[in-house]
Coordinates of C-alpha atoms in Angstrom, one line a residue:
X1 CA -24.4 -17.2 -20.1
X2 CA -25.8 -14.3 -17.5
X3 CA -24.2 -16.5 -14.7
X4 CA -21.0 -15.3 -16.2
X5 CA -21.1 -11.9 -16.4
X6 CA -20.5 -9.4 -13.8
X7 CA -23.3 -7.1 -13.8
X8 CA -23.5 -3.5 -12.1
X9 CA -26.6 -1.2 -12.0
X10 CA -25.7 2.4 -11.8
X11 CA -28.1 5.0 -10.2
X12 CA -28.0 8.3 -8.8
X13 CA -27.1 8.6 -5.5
X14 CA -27.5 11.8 -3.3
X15 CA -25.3 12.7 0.1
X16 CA -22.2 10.4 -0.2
X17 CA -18.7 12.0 0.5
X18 CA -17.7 14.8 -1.4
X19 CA -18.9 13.5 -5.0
X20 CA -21.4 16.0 -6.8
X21 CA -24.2 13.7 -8.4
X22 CA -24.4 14.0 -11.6
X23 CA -27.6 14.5 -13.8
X24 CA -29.8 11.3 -12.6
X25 CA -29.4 8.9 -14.9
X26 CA -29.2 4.5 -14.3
X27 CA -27.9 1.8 -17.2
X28 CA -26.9 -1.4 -16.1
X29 CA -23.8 -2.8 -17.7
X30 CA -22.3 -6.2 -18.1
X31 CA -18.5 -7.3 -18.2
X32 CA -17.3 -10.7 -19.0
X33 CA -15.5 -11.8 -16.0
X34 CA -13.5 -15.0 -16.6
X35 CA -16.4 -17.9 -15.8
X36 CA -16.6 -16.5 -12.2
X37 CA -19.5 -15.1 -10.7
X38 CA -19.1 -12.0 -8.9
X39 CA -23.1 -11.4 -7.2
X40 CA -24.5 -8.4 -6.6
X41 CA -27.7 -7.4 -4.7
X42 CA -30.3 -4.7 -4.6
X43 CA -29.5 -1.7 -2.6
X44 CA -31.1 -1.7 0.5
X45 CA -32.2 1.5 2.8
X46 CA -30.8 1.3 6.3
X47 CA -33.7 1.8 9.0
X48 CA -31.1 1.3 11.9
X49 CA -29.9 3.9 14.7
X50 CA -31.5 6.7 12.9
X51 CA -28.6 6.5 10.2
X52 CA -29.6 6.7 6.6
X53 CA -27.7 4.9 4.2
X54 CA -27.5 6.2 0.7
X55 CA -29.2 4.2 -2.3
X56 CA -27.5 3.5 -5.4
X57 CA -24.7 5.0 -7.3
X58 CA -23.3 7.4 -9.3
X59 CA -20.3 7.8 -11.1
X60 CA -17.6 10.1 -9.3
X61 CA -17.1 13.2 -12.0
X62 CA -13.7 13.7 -12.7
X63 CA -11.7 16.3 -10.0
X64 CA -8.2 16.9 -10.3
X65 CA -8.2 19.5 -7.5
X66 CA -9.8 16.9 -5.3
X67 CA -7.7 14.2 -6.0
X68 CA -4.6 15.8 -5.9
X69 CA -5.5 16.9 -2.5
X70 CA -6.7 13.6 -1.2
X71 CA -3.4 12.6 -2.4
X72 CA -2.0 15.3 -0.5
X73 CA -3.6 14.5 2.7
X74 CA -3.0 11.1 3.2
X75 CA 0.4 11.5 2.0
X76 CA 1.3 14.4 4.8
X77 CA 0.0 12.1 7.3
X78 CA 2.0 8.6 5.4
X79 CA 4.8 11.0 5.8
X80 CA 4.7 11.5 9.0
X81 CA 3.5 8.3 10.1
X82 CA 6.7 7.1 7.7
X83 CA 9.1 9.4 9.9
X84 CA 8.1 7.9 12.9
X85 CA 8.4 4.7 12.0
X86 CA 12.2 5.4 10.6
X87 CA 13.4 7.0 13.8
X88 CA 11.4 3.9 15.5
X89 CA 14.0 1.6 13.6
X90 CA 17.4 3.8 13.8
X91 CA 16.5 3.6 18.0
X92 CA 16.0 0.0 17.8
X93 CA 18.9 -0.7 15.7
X94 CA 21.0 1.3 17.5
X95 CA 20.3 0.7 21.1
X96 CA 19.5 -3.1 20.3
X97 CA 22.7 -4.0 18.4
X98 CA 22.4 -5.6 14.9
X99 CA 21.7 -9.2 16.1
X100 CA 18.8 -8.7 18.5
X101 CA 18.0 -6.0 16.2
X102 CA 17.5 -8.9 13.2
X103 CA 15.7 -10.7 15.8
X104 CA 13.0 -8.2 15.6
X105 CA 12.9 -7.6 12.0
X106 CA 12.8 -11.1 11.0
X107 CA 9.8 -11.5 13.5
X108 CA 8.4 -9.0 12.1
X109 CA 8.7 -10.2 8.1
X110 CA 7.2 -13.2 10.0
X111 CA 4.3 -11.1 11.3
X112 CA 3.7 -9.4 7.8
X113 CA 3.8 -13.2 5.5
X114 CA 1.2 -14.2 8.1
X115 CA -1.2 -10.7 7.9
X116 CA -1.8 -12.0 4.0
X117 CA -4.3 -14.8 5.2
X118 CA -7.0 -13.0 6.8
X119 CA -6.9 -10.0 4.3
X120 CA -7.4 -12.1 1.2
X121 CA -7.8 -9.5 -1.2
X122 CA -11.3 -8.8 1.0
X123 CA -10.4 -5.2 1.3
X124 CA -10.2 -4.4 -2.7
X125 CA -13.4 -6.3 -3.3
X126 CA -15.2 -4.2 -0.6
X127 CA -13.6 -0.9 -1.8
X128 CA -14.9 -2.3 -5.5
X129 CA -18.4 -3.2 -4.8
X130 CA -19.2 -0.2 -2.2
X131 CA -17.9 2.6 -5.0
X132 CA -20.2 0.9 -7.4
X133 CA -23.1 0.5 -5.0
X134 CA -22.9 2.7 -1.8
X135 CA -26.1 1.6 -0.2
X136 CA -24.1 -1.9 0.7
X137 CA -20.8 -0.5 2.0
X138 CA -22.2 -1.7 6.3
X139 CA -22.9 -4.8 5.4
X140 CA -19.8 -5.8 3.3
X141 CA -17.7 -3.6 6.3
X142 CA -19.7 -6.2 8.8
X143 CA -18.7 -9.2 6.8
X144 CA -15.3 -8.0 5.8
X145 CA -14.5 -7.9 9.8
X146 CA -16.4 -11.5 10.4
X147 CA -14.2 -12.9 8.1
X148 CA -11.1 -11.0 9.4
X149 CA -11.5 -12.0 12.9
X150 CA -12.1 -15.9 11.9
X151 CA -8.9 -15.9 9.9
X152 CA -6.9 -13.9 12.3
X153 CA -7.8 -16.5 14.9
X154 CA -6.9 -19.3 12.7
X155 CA -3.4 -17.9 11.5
X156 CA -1.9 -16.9 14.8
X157 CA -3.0 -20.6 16.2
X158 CA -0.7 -21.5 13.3
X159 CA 2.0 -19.2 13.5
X160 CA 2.2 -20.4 17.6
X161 CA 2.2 -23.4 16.8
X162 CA 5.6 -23.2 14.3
X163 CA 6.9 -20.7 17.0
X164 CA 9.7 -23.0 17.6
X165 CA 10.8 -23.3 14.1
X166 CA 10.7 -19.6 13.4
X167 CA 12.3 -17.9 16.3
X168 CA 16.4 -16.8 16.1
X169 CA 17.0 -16.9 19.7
X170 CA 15.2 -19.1 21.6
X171 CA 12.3 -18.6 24.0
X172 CA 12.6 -14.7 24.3
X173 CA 12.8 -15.2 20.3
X174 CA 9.7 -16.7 20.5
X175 CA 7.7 -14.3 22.9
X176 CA 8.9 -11.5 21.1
X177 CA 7.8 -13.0 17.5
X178 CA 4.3 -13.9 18.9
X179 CA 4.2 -10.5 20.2
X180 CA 4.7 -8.8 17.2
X181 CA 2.6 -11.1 14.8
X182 CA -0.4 -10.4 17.3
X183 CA 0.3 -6.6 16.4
X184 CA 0.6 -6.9 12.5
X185 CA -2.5 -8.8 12.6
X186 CA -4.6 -6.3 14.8
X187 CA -3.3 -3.7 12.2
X188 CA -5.1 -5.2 9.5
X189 CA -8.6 -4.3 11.4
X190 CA -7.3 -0.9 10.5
X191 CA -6.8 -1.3 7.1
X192 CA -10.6 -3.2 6.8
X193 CA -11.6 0.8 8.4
X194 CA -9.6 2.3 5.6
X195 CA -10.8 0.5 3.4
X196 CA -14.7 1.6 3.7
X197 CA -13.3 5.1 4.0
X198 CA -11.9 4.5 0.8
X199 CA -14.9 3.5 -1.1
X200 CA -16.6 6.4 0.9
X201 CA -14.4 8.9 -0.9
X202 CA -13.8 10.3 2.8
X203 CA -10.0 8.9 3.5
X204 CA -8.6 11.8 5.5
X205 CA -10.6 10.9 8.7
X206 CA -8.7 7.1 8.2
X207 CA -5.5 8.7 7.8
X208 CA -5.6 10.9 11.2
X209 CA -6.3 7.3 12.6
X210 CA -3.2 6.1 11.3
X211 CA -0.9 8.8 12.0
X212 CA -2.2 8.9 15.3
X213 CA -1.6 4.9 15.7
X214 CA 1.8 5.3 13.9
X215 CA 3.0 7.7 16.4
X216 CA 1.8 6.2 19.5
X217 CA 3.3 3.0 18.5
X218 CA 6.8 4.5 17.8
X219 CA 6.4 6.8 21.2
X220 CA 5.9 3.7 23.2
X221 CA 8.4 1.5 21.5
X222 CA 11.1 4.3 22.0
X223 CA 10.3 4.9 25.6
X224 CA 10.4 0.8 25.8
X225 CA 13.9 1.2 24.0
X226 CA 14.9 3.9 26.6
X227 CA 14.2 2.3 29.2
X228 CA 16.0 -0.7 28.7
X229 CA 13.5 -3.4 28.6
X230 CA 14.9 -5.0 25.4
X231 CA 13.2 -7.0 22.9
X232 CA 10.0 -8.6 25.1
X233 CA 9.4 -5.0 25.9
X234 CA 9.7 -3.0 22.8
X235 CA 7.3 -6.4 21.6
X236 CA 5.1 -4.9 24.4
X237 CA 4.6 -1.4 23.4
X238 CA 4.5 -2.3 19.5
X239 CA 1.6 -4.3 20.3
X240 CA -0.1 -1.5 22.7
X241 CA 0.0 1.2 20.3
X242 CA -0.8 -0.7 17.5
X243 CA -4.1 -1.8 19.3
X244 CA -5.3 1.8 19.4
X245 CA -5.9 2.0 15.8
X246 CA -8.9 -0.4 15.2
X247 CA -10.3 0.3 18.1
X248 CA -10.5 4.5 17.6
X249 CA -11.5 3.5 13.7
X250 CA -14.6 1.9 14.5
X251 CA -15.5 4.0 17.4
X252 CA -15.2 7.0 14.6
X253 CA -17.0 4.9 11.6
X254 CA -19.9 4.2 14.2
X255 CA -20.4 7.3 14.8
X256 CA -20.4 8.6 11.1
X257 CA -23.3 6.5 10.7
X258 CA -21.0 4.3 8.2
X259 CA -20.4 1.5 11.1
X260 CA -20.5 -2.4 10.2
X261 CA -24.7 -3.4 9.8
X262 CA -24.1 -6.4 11.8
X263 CA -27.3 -7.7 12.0
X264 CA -27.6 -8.2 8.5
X265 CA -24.6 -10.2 8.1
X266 CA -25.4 -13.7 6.7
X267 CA -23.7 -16.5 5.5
X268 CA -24.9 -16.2 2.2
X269 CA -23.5 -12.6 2.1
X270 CA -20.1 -14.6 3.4
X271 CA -20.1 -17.0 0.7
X272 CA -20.7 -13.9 -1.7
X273 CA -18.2 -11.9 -0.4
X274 CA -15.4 -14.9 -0.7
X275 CA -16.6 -15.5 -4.7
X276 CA -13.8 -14.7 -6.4
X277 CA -11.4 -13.4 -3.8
X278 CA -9.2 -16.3 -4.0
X279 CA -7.5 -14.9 -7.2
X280 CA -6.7 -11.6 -5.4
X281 CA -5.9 -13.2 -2.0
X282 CA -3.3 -15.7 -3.5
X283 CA -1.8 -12.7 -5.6
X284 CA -1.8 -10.5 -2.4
X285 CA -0.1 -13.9 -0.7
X286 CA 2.2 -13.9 -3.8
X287 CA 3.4 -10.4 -3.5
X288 CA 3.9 -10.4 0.4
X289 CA 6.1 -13.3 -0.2
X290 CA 7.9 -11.3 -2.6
X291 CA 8.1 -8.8 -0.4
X292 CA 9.3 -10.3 2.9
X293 CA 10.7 -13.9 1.5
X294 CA 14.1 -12.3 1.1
X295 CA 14.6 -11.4 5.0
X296 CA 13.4 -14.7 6.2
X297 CA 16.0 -16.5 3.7
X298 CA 19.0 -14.6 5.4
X299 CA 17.5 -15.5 8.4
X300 CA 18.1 -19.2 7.6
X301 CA 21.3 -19.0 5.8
X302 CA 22.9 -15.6 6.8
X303 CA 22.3 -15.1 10.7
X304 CA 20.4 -12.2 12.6
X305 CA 24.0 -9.9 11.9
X306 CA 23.4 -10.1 8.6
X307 CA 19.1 -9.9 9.0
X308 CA 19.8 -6.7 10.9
X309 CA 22.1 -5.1 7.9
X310 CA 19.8 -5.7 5.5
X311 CA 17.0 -4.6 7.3
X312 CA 17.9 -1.1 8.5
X313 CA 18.5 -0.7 4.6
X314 CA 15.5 -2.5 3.6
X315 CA 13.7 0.4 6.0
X316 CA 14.9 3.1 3.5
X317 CA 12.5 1.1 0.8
X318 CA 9.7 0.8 3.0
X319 CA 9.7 4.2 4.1
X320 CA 8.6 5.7 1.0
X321 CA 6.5 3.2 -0.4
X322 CA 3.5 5.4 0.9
X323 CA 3.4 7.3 -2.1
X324 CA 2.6 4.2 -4.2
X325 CA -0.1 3.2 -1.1
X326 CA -1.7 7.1 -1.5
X327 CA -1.2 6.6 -5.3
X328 CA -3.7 3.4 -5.1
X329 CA -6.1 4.3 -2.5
X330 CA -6.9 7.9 -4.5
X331 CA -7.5 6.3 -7.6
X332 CA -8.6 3.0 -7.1
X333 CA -11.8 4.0 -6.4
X334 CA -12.3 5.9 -10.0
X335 CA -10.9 2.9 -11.8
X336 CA -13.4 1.1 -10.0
X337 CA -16.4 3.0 -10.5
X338 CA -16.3 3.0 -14.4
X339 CA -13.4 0.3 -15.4
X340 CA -13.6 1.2 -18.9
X341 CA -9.6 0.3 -20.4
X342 CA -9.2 4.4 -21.9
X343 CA -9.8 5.4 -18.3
X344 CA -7.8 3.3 -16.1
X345 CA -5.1 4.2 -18.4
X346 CA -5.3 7.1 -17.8
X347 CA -5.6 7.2 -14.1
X348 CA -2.4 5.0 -14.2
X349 CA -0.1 7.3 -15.7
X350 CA -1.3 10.0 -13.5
X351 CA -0.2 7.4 -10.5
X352 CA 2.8 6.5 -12.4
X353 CA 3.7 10.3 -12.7
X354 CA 3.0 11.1 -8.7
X355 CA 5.2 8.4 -8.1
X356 CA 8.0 9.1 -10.3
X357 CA 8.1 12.3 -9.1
X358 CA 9.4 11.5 -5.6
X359 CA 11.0 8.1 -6.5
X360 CA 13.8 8.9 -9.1
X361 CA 14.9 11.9 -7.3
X362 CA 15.5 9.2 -4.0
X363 CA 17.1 6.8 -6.3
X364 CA 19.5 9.3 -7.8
X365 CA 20.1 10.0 -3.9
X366 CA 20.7 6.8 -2.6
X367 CA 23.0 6.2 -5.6
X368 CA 24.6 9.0 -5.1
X369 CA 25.4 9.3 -1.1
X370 CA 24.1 6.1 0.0
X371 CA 27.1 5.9 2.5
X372 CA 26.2 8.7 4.5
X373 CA 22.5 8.5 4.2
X374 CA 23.4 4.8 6.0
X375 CA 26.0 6.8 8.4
X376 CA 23.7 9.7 9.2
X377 CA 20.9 7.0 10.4
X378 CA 22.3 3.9 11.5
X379 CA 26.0 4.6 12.2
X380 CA 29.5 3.3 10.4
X381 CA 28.8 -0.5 11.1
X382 CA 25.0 -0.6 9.3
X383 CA 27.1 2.2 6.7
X384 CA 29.6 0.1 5.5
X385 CA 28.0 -3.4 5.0
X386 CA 25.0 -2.1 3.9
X387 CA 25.9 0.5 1.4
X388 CA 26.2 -2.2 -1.9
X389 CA 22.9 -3.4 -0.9
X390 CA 21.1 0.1 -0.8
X391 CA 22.5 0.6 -4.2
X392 CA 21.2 -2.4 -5.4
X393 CA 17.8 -1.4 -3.9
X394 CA 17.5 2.1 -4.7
X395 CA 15.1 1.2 -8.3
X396 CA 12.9 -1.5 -6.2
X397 CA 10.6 1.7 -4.6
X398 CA 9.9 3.1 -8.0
X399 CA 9.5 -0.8 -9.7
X400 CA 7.1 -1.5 -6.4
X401 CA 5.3 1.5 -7.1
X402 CA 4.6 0.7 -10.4
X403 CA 3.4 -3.0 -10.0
X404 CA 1.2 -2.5 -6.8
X405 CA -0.6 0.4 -9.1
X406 CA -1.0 -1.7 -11.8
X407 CA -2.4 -5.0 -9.8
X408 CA -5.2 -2.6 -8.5
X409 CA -5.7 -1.5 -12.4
X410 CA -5.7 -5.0 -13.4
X411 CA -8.7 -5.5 -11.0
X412 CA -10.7 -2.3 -11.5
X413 CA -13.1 -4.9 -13.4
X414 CA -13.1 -7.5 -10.9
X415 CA -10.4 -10.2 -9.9
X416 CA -8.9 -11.9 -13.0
X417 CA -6.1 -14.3 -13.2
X418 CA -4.1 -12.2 -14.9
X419 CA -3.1 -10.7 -11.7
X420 CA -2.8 -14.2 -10.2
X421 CA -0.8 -15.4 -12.9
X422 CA 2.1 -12.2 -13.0
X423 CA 2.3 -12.6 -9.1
X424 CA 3.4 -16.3 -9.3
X425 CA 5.6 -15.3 -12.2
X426 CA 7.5 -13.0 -10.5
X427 CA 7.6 -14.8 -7.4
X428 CA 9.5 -17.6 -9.3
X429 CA 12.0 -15.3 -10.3
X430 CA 12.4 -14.1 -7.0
X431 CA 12.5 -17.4 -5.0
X432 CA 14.6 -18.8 -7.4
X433 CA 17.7 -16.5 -7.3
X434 CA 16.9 -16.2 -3.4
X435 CA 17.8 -19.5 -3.2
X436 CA 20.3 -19.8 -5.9
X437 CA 22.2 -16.5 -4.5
X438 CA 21.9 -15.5 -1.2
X439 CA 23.9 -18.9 0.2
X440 CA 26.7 -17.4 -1.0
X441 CA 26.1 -13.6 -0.8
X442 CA 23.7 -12.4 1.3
X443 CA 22.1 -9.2 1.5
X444 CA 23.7 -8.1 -1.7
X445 CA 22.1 -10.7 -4.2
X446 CA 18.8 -10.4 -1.7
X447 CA 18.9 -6.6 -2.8
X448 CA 19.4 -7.2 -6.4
X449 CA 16.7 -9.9 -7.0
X450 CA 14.0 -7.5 -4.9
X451 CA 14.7 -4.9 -7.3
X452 CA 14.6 -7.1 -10.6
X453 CA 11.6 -9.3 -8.9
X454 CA 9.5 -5.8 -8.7
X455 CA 10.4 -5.0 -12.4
X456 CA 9.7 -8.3 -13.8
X457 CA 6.0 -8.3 -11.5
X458 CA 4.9 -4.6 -13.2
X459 CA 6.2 -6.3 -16.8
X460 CA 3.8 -9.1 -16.4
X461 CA 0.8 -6.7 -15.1
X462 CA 1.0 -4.2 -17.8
X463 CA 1.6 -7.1 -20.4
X464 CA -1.1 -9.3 -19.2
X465 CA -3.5 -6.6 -18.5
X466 CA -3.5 -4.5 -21.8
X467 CA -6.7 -5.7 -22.4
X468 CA -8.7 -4.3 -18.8
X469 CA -6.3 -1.5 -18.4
X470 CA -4.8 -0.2 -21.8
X471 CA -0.9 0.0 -22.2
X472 CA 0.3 3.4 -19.7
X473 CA 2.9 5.5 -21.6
X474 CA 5.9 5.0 -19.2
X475 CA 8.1 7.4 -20.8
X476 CA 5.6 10.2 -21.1
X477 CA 5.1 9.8 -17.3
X478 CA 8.8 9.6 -16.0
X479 CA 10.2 11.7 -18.6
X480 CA 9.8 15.0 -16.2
X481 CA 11.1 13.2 -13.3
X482 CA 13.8 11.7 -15.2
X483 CA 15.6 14.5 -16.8
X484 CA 14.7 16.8 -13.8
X485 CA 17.1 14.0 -11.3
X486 CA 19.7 14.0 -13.9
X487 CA 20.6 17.3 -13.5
X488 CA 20.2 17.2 -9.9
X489 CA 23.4 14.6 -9.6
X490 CA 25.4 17.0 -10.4
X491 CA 25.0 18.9 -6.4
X492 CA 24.9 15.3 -5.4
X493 CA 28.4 14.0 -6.8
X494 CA 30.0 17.2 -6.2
X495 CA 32.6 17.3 -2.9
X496 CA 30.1 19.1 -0.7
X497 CA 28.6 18.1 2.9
X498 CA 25.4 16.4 2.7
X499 CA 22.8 18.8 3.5
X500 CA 24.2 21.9 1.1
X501 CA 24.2 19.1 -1.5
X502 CA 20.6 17.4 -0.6
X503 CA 19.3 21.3 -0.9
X504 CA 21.1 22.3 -4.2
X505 CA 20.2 18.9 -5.6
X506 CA 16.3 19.7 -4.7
X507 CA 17.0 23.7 -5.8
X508 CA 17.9 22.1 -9.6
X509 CA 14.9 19.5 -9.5
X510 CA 12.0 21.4 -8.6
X511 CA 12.0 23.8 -11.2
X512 CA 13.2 21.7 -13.7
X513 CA 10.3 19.3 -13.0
X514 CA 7.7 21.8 -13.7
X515 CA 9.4 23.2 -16.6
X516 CA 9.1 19.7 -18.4
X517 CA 5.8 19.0 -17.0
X518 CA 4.4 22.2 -18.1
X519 CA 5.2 21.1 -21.8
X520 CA 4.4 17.4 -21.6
X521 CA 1.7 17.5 -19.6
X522 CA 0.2 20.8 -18.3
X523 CA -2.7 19.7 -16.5
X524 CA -0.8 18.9 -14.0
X525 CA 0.6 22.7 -13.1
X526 CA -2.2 23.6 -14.0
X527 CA -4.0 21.7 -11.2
X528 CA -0.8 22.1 -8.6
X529 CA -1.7 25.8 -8.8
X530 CA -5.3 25.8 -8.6
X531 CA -5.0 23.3 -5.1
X532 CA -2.6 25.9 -3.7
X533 CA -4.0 29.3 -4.5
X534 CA -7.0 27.9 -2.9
X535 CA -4.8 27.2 0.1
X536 CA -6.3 24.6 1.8
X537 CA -6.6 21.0 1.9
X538 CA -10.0 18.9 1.4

């Protein structure tokens, strides 16, 4: 029964990232792995453009200071890159109006669905297999982008295609959408980038990438905005600055000596690379759906008005689901490098901690002064339609947070369908009461079912996946969070202008937060601390 098992030799490996190696050491394990076959080959030295590759592996020691400043890094610049995408959609939905406005946020929910195909679940088996053997991380990079380009080409030949029956206004409905798919797809060449940087342990380069691509994009949009060139141009300029992130990623990942080995791409290494992905790529497929079914469904029975309501509150959600991205990418990596059950527990309810920590408190907010949050951003027209559905989806960010964490702890050990099989479960609930609901009312019964759809997806994960990834202790882990953001409503329901009550609301959380974390889990402070009395970031 070898053919069955997933085996991993370990070694010690010298130079890679930041990662002391530990005492040299190798053991090669073996992990049942669901009757699929999940290759791996000998490590191989790299004798091209004078750039050593490093043999074998180690396992990453355990370094909260690091990680929490990992964390910290690509959160500033997911922050930032966050910001300018917000104040990219209050321009656009102001100085487009809400229909053409809906225009442009269903093409790009189209543009998103269709960015599933070519990633596939390709990027997590790459981050997997190059933090558990190093010396491989060109090659898989090499055919990671061979298969992204063939599936890019084939899904936008698609997506033209159905142009017709996907555009809300016609031929400059059309142009626009095609515009904007061809962006979201060129973004995913970015993400294949991050994604080596990821198993490299080296993710702050990746991020300055994507800040810097983030920005550009919303600075040419909003000049495109500004200078009244309407949808087809604002299409332009997304599609312009989004281009500059790929291309600046592999220029810098070339010159790191960590660019794709192209010449020892093969199709064998093709086939190998697709063993097993399915699982993963329909459960990526699944969750997109999830996440961008509900916009197209207004689309078809609601009308771009009501699109472009749901939408500029939709962007609140999206806005902060970086911290569940910078959650993943900085522990991924040590789930995957030693995917014992114990550990990825762990590593879960340190995710599920860093997450809580910022989304409660912006529940409690939204719940609390969603009306003027709308207002401030949007103006009274986007305010009052949209301020039952921003109630409704206040939870989803914290519910999304917590089931994208736990499909990446789920697959620490390799795919399973486990991940498949919660995926399509909560896609049924979420499809079904699309359809059943939104007919009749719209955004509202969109927001609802996105929130319930997230909570019902991280139910399935942690149930189904108890065996990989232990059972996380959600009321250990939200418990600070919790009690700190119910004693900051008080500021927030009290008759006060927003920003005195936003600041005394923050005033009662923070040190209410670390007073319960100190006593439930003190590692924490305890590594807070350390990272800033050393006062700088790694």
């Amino acid at each position: 029964m070898n053919h069955l098992r997933w085996s991993c030799c370990t070694q010690t490996a010298t130079g890679l990232g930041r990662v002391p190696a530990p005492a040299a050491s190798a053991a090669c394990q073996g992990t049942p792995w669901l009757g699929l076959m999940w290759s791996r080959r000998p490590p191989r030295h790299d004798t091209g453009h004078g750039h050593p590759t490093p043999v074998g592996h180690r396992l990453p020691h355990d370094r909260p200071v690091h990680t929490a400043r990992t964390a910290l890094t690509l959160g500033i610049a997911e922050i930032i890159g966050k910001l300018s995408m917000l104040i990219l959609t209050v321009g656009a939905a102001r100085l487009l109006g809400v229909a053409d406005f809906g225009v442009f946020s269903y093409a790009l929910a189209i543009g998103t669905l269709a960015a599933v195909v070519p990633q596939w679940g390709y990027d997590i088996v790459v981050i997997q297999r190059a933090s558990a053997e190093p010396s491989r991380l060109r090659e898989l990079l090499a055919e990671l982008l061979a298969m992204r380009t063939l599936l890019v080409v084939l899904v936008f030949a698609v997506v033209g295609g159905l142009s017709g029956f996907t555009s809300l206004s016609g031929e400059q409905g059309t142009a626009t959408g095609l515009l904007i798919v061809a962006a979201v797809l060129m973004d995913t060449y970015t993400e294949a980038y991050r994604s080596a940087a990821a198993a490299l342990q080296r993710q702050s380069m990746m991020a300055a990438v994507h800040l810097a691509q983030r920005l550009l994009t919303a600075g040419a949009a909003l000049l495109a905005l500004f200078a009244d060139t309407g949808l087809t141009g604002l299409a332009v300029a997304f599609l312009a600055g989004t281009v500059v992130g790929p291309v600046t990623a592999a220029v810098l990942m070339r010159r790191t000596g960590y660019g794709p080995r192209w010449r020892e791409m093969s199709l064998a290494g093709l086939v190998d690379l697709n063993r097993g992905t399915w699982v993963i790529g329909v459960a990526s497929l699944a969750l997109m759906v999830l996440f961008r079914i509900d916009t197209v469904m207004i689309g078809w029975f609601a009308g771009p008005s009501e699109v472009g309501i749901y939408a500029a509150t939709y962007r609140l959600l999206e806005t902060t689901l970086f911290v569940s991205f910078v959650a993943a990418r900085t522990i991924f990596p040590l789930m995957a490098s030693s995917p014992e059950p114990e550990r990825i527990r762990h590593y879960s309810e340190q995710g599920i901690s860093m997450m809580a920590a910022v989304f409660v408190p912006y529940a409690v907010l939204l719940w609390c002064r969603g009306h003027t949050v709308l207002d401030v951003l949007y103006g009274h027209q986007f305010a009052d339609a949209g301020t039952g559905m921003l109630a409704w989806l206040a939870p989803a960010p914290f519910l999304y947070g917590v089931s994208y964490l736990a499909s990446y702890a789920i697959v620490a050990a390799g795919p399973t369908l486990r991940a498949l099989t919660s995926s399509l479960i909560a896609l049924a609930v979420n499809t079904g009461l699309n359809l059943a609901l939104i007919p009749s009312y719209g955004g509202i019964a969109a927001a609802f079912t996105t929130s319930l759809s997230y909570g019902v997806y991280a139910a399935a994960l942690i149930l189904l996946g108890r065996a990989r990834a232990g059972t996380p202790r959600l009321p250990r882990a939200m418990l600070a969070s919790v009690t700190a953001s119910a004693l900051a409503c008080g500021p927030l329901l009290a008759p006060w202008p927003f920003v005195p009550a936003v600041f005394a609301a923050a005033v009662v959380y923070v040190p209410a937060w670390l007073f319960v974390t100190q006593r439930v889990d003190p590692k924490q402070v305890q590594v807070l601390r350390r990272m800033l009395r050393r006062g700088r970031i790694a």
